[in-house]
Short mmCIF file of C-alpha atoms in Angstrom, two decimals:
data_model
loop_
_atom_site.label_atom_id
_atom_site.label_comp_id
_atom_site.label_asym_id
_atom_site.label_seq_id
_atom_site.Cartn_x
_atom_site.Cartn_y
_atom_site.Cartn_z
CA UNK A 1 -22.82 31.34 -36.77
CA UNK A 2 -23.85 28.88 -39.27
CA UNK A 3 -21.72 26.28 -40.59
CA UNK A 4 -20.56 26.41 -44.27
CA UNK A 5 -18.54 24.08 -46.16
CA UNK A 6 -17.05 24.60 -49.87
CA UNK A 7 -17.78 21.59 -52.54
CA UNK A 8 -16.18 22.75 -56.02
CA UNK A 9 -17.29 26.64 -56.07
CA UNK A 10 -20.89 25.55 -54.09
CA UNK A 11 -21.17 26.19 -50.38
CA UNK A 12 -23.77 23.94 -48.24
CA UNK A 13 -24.93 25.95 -45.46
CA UNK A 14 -26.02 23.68 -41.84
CA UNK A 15 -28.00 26.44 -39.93
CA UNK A 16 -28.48 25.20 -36.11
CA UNK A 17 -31.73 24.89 -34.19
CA UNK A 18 -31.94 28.66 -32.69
CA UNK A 19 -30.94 30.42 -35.88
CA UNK A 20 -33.88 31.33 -38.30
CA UNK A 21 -31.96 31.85 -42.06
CA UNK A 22 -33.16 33.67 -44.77
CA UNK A 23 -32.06 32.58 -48.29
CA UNK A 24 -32.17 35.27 -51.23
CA UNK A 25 -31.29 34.54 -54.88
CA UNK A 26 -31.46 36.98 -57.68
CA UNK A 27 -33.84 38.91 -55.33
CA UNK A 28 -35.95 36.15 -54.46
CA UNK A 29 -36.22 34.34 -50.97
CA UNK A 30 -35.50 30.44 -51.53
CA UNK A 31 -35.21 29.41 -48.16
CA UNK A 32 -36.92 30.89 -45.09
CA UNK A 33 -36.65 29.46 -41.41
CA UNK A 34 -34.45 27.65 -38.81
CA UNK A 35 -32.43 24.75 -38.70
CA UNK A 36 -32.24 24.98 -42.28
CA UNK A 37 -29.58 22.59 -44.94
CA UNK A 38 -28.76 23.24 -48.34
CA UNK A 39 -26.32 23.67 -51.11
CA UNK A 40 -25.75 27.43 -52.83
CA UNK A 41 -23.69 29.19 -55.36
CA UNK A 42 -21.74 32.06 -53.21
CA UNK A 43 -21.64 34.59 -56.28
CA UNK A 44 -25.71 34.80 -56.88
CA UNK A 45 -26.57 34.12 -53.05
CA UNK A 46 -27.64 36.73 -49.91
CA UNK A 47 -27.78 35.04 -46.74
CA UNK A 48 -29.11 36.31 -43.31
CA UNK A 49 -28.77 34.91 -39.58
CA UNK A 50 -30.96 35.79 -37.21
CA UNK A 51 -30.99 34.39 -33.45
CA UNK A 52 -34.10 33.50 -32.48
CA UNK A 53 -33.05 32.11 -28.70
CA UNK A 54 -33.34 34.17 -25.81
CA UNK A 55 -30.72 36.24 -24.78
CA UNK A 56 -29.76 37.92 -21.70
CA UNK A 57 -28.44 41.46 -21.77
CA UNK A 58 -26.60 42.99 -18.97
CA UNK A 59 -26.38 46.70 -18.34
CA UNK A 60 -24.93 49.01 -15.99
CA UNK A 61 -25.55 53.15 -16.14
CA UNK A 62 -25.57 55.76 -13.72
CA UNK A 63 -28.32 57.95 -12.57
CA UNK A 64 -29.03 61.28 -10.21
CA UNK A 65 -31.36 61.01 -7.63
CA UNK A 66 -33.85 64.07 -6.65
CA UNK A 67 -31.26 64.94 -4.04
CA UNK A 68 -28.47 65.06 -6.35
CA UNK A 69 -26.94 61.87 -5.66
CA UNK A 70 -25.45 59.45 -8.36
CA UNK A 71 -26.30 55.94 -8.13
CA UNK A 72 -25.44 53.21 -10.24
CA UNK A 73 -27.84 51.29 -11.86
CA UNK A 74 -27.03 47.41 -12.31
CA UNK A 75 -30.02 45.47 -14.44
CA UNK A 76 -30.66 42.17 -17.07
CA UNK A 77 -33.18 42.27 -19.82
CA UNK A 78 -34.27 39.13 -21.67
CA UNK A 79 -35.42 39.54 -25.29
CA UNK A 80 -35.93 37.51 -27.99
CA UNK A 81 -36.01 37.69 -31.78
CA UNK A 82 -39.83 37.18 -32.34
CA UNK A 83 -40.41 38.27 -36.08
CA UNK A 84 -36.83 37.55 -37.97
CA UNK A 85 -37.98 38.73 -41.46
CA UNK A 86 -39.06 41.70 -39.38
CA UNK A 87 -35.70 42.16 -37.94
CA UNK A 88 -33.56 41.25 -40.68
CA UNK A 89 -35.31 43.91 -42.23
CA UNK A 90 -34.66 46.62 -39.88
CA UNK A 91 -31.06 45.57 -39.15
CA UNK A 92 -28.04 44.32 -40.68
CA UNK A 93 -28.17 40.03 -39.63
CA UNK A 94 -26.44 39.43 -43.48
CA UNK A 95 -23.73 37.00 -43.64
CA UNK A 96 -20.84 36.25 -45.45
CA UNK A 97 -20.78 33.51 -47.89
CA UNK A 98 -18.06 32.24 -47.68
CA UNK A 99 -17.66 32.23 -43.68
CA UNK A 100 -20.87 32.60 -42.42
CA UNK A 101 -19.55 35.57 -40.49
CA UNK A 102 -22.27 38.56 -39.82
CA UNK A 103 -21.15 41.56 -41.94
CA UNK A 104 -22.35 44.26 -39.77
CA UNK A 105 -23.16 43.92 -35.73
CA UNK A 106 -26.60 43.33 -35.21
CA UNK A 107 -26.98 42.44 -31.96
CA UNK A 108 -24.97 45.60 -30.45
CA UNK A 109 -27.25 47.62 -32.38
CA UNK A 110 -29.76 45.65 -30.29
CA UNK A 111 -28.29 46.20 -27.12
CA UNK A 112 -27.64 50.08 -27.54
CA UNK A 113 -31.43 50.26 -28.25
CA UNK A 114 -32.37 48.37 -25.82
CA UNK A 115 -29.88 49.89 -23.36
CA UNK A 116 -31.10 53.37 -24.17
CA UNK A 117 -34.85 52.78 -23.80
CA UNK A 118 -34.27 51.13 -20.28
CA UNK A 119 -31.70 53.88 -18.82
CA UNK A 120 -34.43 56.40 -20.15
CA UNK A 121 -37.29 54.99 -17.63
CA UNK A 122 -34.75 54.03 -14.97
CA UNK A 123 -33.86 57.71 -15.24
CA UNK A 124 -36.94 59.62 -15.37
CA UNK A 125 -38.23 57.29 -12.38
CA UNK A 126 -34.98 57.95 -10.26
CA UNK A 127 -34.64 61.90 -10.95
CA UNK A 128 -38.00 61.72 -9.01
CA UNK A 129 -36.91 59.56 -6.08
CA UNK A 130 -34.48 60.49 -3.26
CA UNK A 131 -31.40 58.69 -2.58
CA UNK A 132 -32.85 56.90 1.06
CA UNK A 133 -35.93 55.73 -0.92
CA UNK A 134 -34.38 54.76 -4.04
CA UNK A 135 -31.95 52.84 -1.95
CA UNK A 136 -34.79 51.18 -0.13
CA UNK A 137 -37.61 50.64 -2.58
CA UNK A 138 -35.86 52.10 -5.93
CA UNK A 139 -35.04 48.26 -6.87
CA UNK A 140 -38.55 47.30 -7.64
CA UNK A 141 -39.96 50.91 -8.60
CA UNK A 142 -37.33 50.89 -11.64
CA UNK A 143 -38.04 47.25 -12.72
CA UNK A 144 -41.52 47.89 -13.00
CA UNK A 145 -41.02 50.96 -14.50
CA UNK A 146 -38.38 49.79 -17.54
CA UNK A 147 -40.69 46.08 -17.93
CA UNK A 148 -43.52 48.92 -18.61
CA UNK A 149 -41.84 51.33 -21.03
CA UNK A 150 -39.48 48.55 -23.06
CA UNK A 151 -43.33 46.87 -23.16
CA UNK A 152 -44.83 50.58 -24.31
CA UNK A 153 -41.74 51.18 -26.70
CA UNK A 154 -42.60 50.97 -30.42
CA UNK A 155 -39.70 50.53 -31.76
CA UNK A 156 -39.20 47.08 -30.41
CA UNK A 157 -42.13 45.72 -32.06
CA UNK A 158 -41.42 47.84 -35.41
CA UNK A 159 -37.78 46.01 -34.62
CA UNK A 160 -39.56 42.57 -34.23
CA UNK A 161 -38.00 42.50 -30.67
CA UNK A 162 -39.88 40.95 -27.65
CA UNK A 163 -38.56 41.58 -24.27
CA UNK A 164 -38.84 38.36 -21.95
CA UNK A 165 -38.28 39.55 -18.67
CA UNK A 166 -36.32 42.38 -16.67
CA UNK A 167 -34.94 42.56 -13.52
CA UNK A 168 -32.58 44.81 -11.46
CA UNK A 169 -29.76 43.57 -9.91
CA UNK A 170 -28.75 46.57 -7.68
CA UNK A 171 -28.62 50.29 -7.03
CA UNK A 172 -25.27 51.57 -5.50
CA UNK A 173 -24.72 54.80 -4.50
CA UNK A 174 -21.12 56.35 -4.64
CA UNK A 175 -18.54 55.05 -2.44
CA UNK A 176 -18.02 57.92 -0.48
CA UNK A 177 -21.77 57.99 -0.12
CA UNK A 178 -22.49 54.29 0.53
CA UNK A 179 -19.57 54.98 3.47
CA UNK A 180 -21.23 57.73 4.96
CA UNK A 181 -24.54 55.78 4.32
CA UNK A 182 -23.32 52.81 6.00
CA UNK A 183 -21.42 54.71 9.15
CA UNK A 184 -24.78 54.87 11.33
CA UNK A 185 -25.54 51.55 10.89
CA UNK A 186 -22.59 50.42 11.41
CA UNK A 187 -22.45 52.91 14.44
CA UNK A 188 -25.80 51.50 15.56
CA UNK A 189 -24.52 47.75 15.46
CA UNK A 190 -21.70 48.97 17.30
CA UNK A 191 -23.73 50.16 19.92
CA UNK A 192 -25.61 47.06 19.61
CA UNK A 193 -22.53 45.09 20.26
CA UNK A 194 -21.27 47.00 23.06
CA UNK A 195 -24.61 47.35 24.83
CA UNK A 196 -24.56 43.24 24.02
CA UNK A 197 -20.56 43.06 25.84
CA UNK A 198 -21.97 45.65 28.69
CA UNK A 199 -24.75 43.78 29.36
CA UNK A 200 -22.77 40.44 29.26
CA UNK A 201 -20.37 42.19 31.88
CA UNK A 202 -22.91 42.80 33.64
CA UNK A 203 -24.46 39.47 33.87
CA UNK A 204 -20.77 38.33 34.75
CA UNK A 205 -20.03 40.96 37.25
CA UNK A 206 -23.83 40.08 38.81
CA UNK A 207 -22.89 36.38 38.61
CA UNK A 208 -19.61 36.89 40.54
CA UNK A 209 -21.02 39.22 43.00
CA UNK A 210 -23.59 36.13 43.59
CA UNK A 211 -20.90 33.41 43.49
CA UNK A 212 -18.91 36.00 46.08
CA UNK A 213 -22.02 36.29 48.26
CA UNK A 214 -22.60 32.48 48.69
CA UNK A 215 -19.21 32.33 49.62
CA UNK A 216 -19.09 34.83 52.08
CA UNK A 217 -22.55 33.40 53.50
CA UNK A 218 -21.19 30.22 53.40
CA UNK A 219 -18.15 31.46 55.41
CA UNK A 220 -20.56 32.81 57.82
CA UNK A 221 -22.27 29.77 58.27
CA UNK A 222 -19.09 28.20 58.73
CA UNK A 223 -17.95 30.51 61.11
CA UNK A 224 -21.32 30.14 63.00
CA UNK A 225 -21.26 26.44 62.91
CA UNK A 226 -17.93 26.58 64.57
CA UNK A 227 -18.39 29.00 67.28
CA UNK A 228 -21.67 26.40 68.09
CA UNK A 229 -18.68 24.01 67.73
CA UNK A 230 -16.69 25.52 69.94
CA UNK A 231 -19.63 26.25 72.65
CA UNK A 232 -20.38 22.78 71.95
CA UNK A 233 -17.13 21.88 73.20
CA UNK A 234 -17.41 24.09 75.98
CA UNK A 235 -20.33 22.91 77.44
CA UNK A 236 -19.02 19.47 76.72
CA UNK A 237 -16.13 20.09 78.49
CA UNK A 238 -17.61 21.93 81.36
CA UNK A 239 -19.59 19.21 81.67
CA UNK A 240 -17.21 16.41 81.59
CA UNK A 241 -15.38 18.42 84.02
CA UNK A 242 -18.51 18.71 86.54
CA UNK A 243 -18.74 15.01 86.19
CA UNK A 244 -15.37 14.54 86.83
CA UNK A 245 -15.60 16.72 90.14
CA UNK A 246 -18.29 14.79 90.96
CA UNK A 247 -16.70 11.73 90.28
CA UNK A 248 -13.68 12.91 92.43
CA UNK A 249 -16.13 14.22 95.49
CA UNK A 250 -17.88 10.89 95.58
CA UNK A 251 -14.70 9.18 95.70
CA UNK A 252 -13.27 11.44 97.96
CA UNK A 253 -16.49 10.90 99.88
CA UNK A 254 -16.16 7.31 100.24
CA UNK A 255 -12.60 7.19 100.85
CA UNK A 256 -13.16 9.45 103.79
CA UNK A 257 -16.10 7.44 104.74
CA UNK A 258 -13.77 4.35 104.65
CA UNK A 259 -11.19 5.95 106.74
CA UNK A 260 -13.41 7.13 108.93
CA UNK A 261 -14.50 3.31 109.29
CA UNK A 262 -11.08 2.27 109.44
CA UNK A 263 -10.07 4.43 111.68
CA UNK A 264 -13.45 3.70 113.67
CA UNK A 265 -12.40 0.09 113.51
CA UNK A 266 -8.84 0.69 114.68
CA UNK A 267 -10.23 2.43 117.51
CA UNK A 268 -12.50 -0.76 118.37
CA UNK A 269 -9.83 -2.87 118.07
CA UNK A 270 -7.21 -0.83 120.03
CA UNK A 271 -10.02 -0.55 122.61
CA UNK A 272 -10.65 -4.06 122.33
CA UNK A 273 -7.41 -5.15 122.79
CA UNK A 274 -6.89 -2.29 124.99
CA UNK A 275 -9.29 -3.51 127.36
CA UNK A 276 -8.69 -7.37 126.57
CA UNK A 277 -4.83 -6.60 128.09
CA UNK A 278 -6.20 -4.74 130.88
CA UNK A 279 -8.53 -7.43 131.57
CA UNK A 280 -5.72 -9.99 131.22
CA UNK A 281 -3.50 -7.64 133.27
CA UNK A 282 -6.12 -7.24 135.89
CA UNK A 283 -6.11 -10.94 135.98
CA UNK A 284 -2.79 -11.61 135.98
CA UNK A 285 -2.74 -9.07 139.11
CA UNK A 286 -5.41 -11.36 140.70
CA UNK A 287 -3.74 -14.30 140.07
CA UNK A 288 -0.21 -13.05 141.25
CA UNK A 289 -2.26 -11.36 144.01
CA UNK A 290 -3.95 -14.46 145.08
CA UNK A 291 -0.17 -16.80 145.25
CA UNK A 292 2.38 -17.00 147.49
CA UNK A 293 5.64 -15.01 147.72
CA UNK A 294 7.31 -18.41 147.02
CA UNK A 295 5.71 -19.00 143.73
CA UNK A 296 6.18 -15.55 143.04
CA UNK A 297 9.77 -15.52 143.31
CA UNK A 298 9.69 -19.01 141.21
CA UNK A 299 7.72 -17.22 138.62
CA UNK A 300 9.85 -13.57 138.80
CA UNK A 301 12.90 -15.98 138.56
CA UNK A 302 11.40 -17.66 135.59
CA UNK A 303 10.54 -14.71 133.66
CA UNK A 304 14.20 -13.65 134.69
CA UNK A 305 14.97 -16.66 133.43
CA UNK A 306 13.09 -15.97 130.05
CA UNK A 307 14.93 -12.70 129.53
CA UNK A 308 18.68 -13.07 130.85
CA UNK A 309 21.16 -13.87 127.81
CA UNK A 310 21.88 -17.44 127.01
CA UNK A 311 23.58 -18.97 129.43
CA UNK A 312 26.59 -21.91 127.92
CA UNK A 313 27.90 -23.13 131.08
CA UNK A 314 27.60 -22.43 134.77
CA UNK A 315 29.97 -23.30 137.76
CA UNK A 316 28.45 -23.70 140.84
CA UNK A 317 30.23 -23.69 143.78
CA UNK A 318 29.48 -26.00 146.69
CA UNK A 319 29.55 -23.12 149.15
CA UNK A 320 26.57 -21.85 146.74
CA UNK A 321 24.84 -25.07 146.06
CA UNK A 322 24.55 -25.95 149.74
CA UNK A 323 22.94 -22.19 150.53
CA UNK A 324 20.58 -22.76 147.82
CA UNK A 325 19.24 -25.93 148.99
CA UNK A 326 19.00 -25.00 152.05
CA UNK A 327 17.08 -21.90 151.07
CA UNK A 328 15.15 -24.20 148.86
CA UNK A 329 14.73 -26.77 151.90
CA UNK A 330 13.16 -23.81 154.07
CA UNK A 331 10.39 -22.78 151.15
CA UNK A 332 9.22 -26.10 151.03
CA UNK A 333 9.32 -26.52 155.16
CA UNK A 334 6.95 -23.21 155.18
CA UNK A 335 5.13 -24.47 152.05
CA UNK A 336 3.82 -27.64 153.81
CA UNK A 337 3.72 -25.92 156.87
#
């Protein structure tokens, strides 16, 4: 909207950059382009805006597919203003004097053509396309169908319009359609996803079963190593046992052998000694054999002598002392006799 200030019944229009502005006085154009600046008399002047920037246009309609299905049509057209005597001749871009405020509405006028044209193509494409492949490939089919017939349409030329660029944002089918649409996929990923858990399961269940058999290998080693343990000890204890036995025989051996000396020895020495007193004896028969009865009796009275208690004190009577001389006196006559 252009700028317009009041200065004692004159106005002074400041048009920006993007707006081309058309100045008409009695009839007669006195300025003609964008960006324009100047002073005017309100009463005798007829002023036009026109945009000359590009503008985006967004548009949403609904179309029937060849199966009878409604889908919704989301798309963006970019046009310009490329002739603005051309448009403010075909449409209504005069402003108010005094404001600077469009009279009419220009640019919806714009938009319903350029709506119209675009839902046209979109629908004659689309009432020839079912909903699976409109949903798939309708997208760039209906772009390049409306970019063709807004380009073919010659009314936007005759309008001065040019059209920039189009693009389509989306095609949506109905909701209860998009669910149904959606339900084997979804389906399908959920199959995905529980064949993905199964198989996980299954890796786990294999993985235990794996973990289980080490152990249960491992056990049986275990249980191997310790009956080898335990045969181990056995034969360990067998042996020290047969050792031991043999141990005890060869002591027993040698003890008997040394009894068997001792005793051998004992016998020796009883039979030596055995023999020395009978030798002795013998002797001491030869030598008692050999003596006199006199030194016999001296020697039996002696020995008597030897074993007979002790003896303190002894009386002797003079009766006895003069026998025993005299008996004494008669072994010594028949001694030297």
């Amino acid at each position: 909207m252009a700028d317009i200030t009041r200065r004692l019944g004159w106005r002074h229009l400041r048009g920006a950059p993007t707006a081309h502005v058309r100045h008409h006085r009695s009839g007669r154009l006195v300025h003609d382009g964008p960006g324009l600046s100047f002073w005017y008399r309100a009463l005798t002047a007829a002023l036009s805006e026109v945009p000359v920037d590009d503008r985006e246009l967004a548009m949403t309609f609904h179309a029937r597919t060849s199966d009878f299905q409604d889908v919704a049509v989301q798309a963006t057209v970019t046009y310009r203003i490329s002739d603005p005597a051309l448009a403010a001749a075909r449409l209504d871009f005069s402003v108010d004097p005094d404001t600077g405020v469009w009279r009419g509405a220009p640019l919806e006028q714009l938009a319903t053509l350029l709506t119209e044209t675009a839902q046209q193509h979109a629908l004659d494409v689309l009432a020839r396309t079912p909903l699976s492949a409109a949903l798939v490939d309708g997208v760039a089919a209906v772009r390049e169908r409306v970019a063709g017939g807004l380009a073919a349409e010659p009314r936007l030329p005759s309008t001065g319009i040019e059209v920039v660029a189009v693009r389509v944002v989306a095609l949506r089918p109905e909701p209860e359609v998009e669910r149904a649409l959606r339900t084997p996929a979804r389906e399908q990923i959920q199959q995905e996803a529980d064949r993905a858990t199964y198989e996980r399961r299954a890796v786990a269940v294999e993985r235990e079963r794996a973990i289980a058999e080490n152990e249960l290998a491992s056990q049986i080693e275990l249980a191997r190593r310790e009956e080898q343990l335990v045969d181990q000890r056995g034969t360990n204890a067998r042996r020290e046992a047969e050792e031991h036995a043999a141990a005890d025989a060869v002591r027993a051996g040698a003890e008997a052998a040394r009894t068997v000396r001792l005793a051998e020895a004992e016998a020796q020495s009883a039979r030596a000694v055995g023999e020395a007193r009978a030798e002795a004896q013998a002797a001491w028969l030869r030598v008692h054999g050999e003596v006199d009865v006199a030194t016999l009796r001296a020697l039996t009275g002696t020995r008597l002598a030897e074993n007979l208690p002790r003896i303190e004190s002894v009386t002797v009577s003079p009766d006895v002392l003069t026998g025993l001389l005299a008996k004494l006196g008669d072994a010594a006559g028949g001694s030297s006799a």
